[in-house]
Short mmCIF file of C-alpha atoms and ligand atoms in Angstrom, two decimals:
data_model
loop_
_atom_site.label_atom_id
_atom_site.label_comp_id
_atom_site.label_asym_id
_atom_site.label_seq_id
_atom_site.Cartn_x
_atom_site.Cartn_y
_atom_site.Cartn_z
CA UNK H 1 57.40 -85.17 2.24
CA UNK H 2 54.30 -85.39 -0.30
CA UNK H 3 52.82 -82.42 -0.75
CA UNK H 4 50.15 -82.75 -3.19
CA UNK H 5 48.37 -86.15 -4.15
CA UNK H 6 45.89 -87.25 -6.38
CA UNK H 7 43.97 -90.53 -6.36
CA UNK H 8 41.96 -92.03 -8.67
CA UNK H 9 40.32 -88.50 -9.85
CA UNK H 10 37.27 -88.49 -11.53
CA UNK H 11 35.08 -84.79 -13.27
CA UNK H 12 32.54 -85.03 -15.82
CA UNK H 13 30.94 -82.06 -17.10
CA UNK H 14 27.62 -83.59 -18.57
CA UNK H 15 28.08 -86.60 -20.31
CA UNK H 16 31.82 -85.32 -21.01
CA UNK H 17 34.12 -86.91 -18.67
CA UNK H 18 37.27 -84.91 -18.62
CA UNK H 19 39.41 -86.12 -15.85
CA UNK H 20 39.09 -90.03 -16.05
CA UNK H 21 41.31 -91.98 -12.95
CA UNK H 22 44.08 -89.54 -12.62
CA UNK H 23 46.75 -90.39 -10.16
CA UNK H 24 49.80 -88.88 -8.83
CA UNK H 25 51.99 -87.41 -6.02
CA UNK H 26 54.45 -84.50 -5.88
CA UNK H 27 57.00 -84.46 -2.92
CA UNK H 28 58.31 -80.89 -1.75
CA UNK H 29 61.24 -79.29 -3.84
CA UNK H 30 60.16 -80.92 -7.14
CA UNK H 31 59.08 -79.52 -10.19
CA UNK H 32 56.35 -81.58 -11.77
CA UNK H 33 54.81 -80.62 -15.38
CA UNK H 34 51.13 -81.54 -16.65
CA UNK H 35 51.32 -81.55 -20.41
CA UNK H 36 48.88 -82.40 -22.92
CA UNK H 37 47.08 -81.23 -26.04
CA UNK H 38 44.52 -78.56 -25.61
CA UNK H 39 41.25 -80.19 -23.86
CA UNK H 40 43.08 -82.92 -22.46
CA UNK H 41 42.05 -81.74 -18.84
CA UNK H 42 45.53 -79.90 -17.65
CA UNK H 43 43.43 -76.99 -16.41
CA UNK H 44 40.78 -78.95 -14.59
CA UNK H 45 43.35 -81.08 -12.72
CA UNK H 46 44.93 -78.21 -11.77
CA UNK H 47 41.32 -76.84 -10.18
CA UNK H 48 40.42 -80.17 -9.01
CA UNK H 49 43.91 -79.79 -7.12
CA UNK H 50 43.11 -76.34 -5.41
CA UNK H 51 39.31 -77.26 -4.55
CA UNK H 52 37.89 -74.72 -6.85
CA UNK H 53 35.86 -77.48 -8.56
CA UNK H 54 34.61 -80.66 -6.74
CA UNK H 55 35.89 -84.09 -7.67
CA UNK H 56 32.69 -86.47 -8.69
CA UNK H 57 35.22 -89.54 -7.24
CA UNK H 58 38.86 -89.75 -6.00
CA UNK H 59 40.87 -88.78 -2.82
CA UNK H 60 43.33 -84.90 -3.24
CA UNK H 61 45.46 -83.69 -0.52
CA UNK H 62 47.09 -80.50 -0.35
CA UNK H 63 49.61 -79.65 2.20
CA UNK H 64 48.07 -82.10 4.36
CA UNK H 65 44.69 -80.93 3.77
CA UNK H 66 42.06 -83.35 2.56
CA UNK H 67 40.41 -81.24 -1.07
CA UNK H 68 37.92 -80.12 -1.07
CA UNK H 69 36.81 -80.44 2.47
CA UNK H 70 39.91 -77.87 3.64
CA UNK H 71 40.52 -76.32 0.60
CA UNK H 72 40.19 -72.43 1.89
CA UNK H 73 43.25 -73.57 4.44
CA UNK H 74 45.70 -75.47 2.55
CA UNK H 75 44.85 -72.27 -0.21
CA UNK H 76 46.55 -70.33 2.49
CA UNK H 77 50.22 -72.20 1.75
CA UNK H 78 49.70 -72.41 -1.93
CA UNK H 79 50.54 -69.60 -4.97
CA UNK H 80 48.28 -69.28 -7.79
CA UNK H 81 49.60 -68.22 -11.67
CA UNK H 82 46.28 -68.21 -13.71
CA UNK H 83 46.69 -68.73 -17.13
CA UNK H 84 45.09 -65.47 -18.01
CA UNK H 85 46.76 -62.58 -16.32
CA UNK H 86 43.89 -61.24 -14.07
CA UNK H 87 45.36 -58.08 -12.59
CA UNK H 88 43.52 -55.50 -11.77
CA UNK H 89 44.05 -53.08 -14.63
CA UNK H 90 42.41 -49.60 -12.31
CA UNK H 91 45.35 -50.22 -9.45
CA UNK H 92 49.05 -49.66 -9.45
CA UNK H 93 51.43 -52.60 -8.96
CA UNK H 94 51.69 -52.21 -5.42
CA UNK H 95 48.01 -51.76 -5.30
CA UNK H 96 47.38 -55.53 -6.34
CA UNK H 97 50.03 -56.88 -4.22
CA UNK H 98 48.13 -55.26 -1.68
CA UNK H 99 45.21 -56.44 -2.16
CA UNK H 100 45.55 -59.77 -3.04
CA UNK H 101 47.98 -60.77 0.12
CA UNK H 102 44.51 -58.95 2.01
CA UNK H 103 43.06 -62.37 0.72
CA UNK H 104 45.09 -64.41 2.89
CA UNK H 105 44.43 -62.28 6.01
CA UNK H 106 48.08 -60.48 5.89
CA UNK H 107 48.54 -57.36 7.47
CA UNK H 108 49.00 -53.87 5.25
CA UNK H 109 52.63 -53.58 6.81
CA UNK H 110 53.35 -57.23 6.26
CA UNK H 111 52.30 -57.16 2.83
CA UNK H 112 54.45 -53.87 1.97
CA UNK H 113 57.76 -54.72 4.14
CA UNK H 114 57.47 -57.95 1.22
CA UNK H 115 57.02 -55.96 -1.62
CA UNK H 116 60.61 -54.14 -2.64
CA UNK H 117 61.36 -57.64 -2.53
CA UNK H 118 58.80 -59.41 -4.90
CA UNK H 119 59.31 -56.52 -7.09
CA UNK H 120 63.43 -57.42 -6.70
CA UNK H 121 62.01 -60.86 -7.75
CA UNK H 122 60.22 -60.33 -10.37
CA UNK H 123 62.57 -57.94 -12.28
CA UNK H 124 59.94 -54.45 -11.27
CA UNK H 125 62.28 -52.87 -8.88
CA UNK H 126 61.23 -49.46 -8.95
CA UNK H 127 57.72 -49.73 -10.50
CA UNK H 128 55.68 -49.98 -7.25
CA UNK H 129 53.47 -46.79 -8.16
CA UNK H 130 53.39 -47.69 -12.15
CA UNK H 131 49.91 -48.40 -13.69
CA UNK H 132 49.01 -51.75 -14.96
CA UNK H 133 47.91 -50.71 -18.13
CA UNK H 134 50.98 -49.28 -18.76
CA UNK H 135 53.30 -52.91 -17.87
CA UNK H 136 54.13 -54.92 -21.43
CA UNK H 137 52.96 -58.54 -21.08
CA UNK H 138 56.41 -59.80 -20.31
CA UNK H 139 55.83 -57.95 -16.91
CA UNK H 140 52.03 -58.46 -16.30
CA UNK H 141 52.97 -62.05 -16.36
CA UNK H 142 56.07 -61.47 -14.00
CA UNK H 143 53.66 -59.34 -11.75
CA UNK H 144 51.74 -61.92 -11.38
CA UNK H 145 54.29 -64.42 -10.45
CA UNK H 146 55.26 -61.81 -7.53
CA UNK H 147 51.79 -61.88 -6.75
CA UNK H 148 51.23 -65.85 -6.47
CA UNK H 149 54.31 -65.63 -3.73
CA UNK H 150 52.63 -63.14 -1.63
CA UNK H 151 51.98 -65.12 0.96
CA UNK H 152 55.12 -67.11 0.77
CA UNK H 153 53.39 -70.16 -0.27
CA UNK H 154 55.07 -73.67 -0.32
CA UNK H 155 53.92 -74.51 -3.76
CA UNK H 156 52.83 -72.71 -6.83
CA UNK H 157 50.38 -73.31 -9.28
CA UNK H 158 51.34 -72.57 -12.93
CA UNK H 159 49.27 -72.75 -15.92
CA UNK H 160 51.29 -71.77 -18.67
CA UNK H 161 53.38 -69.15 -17.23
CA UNK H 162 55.03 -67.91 -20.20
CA UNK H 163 52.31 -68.68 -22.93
CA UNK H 164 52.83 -65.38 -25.13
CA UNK H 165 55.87 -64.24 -23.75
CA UNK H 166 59.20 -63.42 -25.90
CA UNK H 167 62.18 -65.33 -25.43
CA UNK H 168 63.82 -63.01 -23.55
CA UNK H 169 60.59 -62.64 -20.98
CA UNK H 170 60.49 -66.97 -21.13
CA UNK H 171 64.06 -67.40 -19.68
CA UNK H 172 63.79 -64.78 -17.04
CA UNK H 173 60.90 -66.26 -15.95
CA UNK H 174 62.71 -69.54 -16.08
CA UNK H 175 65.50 -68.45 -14.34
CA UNK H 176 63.06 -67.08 -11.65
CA UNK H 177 61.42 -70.41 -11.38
CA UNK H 178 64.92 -72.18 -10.84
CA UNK H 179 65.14 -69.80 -8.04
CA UNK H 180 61.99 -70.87 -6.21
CA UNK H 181 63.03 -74.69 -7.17
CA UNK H 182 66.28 -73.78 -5.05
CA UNK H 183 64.37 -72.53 -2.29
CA UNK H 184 62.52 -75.63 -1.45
CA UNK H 185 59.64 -74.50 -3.41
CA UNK H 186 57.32 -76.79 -4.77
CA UNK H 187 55.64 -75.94 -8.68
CA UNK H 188 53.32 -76.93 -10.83
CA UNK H 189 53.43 -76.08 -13.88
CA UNK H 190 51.51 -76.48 -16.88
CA UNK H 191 52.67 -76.01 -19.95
CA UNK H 192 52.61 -76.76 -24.07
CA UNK H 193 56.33 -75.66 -24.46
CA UNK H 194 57.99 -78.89 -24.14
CA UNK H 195 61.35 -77.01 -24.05
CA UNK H 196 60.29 -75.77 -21.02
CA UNK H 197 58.85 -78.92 -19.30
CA UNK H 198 62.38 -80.78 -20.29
CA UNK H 199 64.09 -77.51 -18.53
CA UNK H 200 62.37 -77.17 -15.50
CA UNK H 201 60.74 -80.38 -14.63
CA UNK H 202 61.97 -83.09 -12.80
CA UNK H 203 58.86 -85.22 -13.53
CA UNK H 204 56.13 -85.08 -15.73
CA UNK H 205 53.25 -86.48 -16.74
CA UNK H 206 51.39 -86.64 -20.15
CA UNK H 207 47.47 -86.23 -19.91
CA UNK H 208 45.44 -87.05 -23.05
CA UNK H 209 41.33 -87.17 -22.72
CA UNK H 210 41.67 -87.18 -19.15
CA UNK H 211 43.79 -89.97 -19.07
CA UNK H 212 47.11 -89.92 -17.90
CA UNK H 213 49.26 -91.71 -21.26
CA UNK H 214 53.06 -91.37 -20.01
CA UNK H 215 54.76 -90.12 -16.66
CA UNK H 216 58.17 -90.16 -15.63
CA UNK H 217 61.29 -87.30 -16.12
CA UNK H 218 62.19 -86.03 -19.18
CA UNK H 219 65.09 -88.24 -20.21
CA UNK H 220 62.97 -91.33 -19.03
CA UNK H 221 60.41 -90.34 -21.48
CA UNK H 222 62.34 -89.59 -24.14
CA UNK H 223 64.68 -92.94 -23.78
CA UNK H 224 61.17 -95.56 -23.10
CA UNK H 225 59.12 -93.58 -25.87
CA UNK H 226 61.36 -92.70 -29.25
CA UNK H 227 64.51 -93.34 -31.11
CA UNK H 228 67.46 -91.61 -30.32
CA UNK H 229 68.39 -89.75 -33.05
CA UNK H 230 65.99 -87.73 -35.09
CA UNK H 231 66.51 -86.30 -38.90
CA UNK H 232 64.19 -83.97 -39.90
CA UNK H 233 64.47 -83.62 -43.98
CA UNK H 234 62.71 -80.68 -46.19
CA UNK H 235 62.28 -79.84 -49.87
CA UNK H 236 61.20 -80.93 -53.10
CA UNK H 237 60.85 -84.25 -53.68
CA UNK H 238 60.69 -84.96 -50.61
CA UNK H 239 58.04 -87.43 -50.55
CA UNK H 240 59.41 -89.94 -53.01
CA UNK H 241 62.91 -89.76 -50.88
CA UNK H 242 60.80 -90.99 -48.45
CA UNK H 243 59.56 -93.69 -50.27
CA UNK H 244 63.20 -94.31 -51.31
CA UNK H 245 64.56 -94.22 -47.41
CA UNK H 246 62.16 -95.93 -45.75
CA UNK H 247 64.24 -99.24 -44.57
CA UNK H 248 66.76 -96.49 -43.21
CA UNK H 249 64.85 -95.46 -39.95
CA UNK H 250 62.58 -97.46 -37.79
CA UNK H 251 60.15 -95.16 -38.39
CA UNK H 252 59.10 -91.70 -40.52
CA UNK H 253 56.32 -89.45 -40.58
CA UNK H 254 55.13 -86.83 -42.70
CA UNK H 255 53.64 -83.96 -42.12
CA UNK H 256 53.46 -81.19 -44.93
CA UNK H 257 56.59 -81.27 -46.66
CA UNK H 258 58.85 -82.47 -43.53
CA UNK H 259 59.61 -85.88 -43.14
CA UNK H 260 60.68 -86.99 -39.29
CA UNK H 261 63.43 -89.66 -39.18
CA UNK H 262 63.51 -91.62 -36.34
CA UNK H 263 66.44 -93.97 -35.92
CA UNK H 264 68.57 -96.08 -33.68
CA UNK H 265 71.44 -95.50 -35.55
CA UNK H 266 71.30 -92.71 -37.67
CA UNK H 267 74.50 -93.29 -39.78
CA UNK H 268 72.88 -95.35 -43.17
CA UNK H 269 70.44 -92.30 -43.27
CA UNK H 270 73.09 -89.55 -43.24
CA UNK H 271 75.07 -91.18 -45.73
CA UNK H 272 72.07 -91.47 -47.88
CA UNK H 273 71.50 -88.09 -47.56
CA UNK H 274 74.65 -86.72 -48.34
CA UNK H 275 74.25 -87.42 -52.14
CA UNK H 276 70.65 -85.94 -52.28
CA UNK H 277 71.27 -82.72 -53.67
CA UNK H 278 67.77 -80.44 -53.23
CA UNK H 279 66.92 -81.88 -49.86
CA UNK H 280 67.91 -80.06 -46.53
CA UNK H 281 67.95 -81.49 -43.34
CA UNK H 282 68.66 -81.30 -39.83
CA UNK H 283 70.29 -84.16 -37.24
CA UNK H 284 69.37 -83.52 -33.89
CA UNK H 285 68.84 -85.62 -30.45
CA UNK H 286 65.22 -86.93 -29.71
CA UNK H 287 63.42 -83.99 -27.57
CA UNK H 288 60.44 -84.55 -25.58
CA UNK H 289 58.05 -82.67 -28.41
CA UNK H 290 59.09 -86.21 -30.42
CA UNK H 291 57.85 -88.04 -27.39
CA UNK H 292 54.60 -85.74 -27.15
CA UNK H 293 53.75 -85.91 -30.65
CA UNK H 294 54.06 -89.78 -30.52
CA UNK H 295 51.71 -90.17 -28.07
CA UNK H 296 49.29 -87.51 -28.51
CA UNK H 297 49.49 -87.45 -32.17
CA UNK H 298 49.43 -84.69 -34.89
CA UNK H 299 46.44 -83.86 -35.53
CA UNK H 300 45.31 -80.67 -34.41
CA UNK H 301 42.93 -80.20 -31.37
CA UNK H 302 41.17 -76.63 -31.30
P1 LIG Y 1 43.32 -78.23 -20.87
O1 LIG Y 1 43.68 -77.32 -19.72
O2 LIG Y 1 44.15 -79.47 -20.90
O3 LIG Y 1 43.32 -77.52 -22.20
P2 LIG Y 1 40.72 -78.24 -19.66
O4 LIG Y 1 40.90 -78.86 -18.32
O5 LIG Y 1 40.60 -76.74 -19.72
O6 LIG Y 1 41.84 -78.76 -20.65
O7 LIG Y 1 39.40 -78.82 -20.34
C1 LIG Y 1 39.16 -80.21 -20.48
C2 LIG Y 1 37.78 -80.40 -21.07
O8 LIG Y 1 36.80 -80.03 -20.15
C3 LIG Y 1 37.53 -79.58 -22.32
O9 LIG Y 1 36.82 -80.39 -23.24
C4 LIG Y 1 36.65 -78.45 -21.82
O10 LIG Y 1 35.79 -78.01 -22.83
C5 LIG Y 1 35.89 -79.12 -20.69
N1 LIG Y 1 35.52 -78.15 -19.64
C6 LIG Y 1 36.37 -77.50 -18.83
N2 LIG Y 1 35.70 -76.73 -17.95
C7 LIG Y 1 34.37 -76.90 -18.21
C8 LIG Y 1 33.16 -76.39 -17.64
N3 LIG Y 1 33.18 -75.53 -16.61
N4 LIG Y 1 32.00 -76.81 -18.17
C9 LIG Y 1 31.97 -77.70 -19.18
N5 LIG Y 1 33.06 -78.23 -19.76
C10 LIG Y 1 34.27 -77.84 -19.28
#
């Protein structure tokens, strides 16, 4: 059963057109990332997608619900994860449970016969009456993914759900993500960790400028878009080894004083570098950053 679709999307703002044809739909139960540099248009797909914005062209449905036209109903199956915690810093934790589920029309006694169990959830047992201000960010951000399941949605929204967490904080909320997946849960999730897209999604796809460049799951990606094997090499002298090594891979890059290896067979170039005595390096299976750095490049975007 689709659950969300997108058709042919179009939003300028201006003379800036920042979602440009986008197409795509999610069935229930998956997991399916956006990535993409910084300004690629992650965030206003996502708004497109909940009818917070209006499309200029293009056909959304949500839960059945034509976007934006029913947007305030399909909201009413559908968790939000902002990516900017926005909890309400004056109330307790059971204070903003409260009050958001109020925004879906559920009842006081509804709302708190849920709550020991969204606090179970999201790792707060206990901390009903503790002040926000007083949370880490590790559990603002978990708070907040109690909060987006409220109303026991179908699907969740995520944009960036663990962007300034600690590792520790990142797999828990992981883990707590598989969970939902196992419920029948749809997500969508944005992200620029692409350790966590090759985790948790089943299928992705790769927005650049509005466009969308590459779609598919993680090991598709990674197996129609790069090499294999990857050998990332560091230290002096790099540079002219590079020079030296260059009919060993299909293809290197540079950046600062790495060099990135990429090869079908990686054997030639291991050999080689046995014998080079101030170089380090490290052999490791293509990942889906190699994939998102082909495509999107290296340059930075700000
Ligand atoms: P991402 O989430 O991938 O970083 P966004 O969807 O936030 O990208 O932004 C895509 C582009 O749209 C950016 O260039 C941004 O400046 C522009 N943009 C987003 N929202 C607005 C707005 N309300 N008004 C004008 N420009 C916007």
């Amino acid at each position: 059963m689709e659950v969300l679709s997108a058709c042919d999307v179009h939003k300028s703002y201006g003379a800036n057109e920042v979602v440009c044809g986008v197409s795509f739909a999610i069935e229930a139960g998956e997991c399916f990332g956006l990535l993409g540099p910084n300004g690629a248009g992650k965030t206003t797909t996502l708004r497109l997608c909940l009818g917070l914005i209006d499309p200029d062209r293009g056909r959304i449905t949500l839960g059945g619900s034509p976007i934006p036209q029913q947007a305030r109903q399909a909201r009413l199956r559908v968790g939000v994860v902002p990516q900017m915690d926005n909890l309400d810093p004056d109330f307790t934790v059971e204070e903003n449970l409260l009050v958001y589920g109020r925004y879906f029309g559920l009842r006081e006694r509804a709302i708190r016969q849920r709550i020991p169990a969204l606090l179970e959830f999201a790792g707060l047992a206990g901390r009903a009456r503790t002040r926000i201000q007083t949370l880490s960010g590790g559990m603002k951000r978990r708070l907040t993914l109690a909060r987006s399941l409220v109303n026991d949605p179908d699907i969740v929204f995520m944009d960036e759900p663990t962007t300034g967490l600690d590792p520790q904080a990142r797999h828990l909320i992981w883990e707590r993500l598989r969970e939902l997946l196992a419920q029948r849960k749809t997500i969508v999730l944005t992200t620029h960790f692409m350790e966590e897209a090759e985790r948790l999604c089943g299928r992705l796809l790769i927005l650049d400028r509005g466009r969308i460049i590459a779609q598919g799951s993680p090991r598709e990606l990674i197996a129609h878009h790069i090499e294999p094997d990857v050998v990332e090499v560091y230290g002096d002298g790099v540079s002219g080894w590079a020079e030296r090594a260059a009919g060993l891979a299909l293809r290197l890059e540079k950046t600062g004083e790495t060099v990135f290896c990429y090869a079908d067979d990686p054997r030639a170039l291991l050999a080689a570098l046995e014998s080079e005595h101030g170089l380090r390096y490290l052999h490791r299976p293509a990942n889906l950053e190699d994939v998102f750095l082909k495509l999107t490049g290296r340059e930075l975007r700000d």
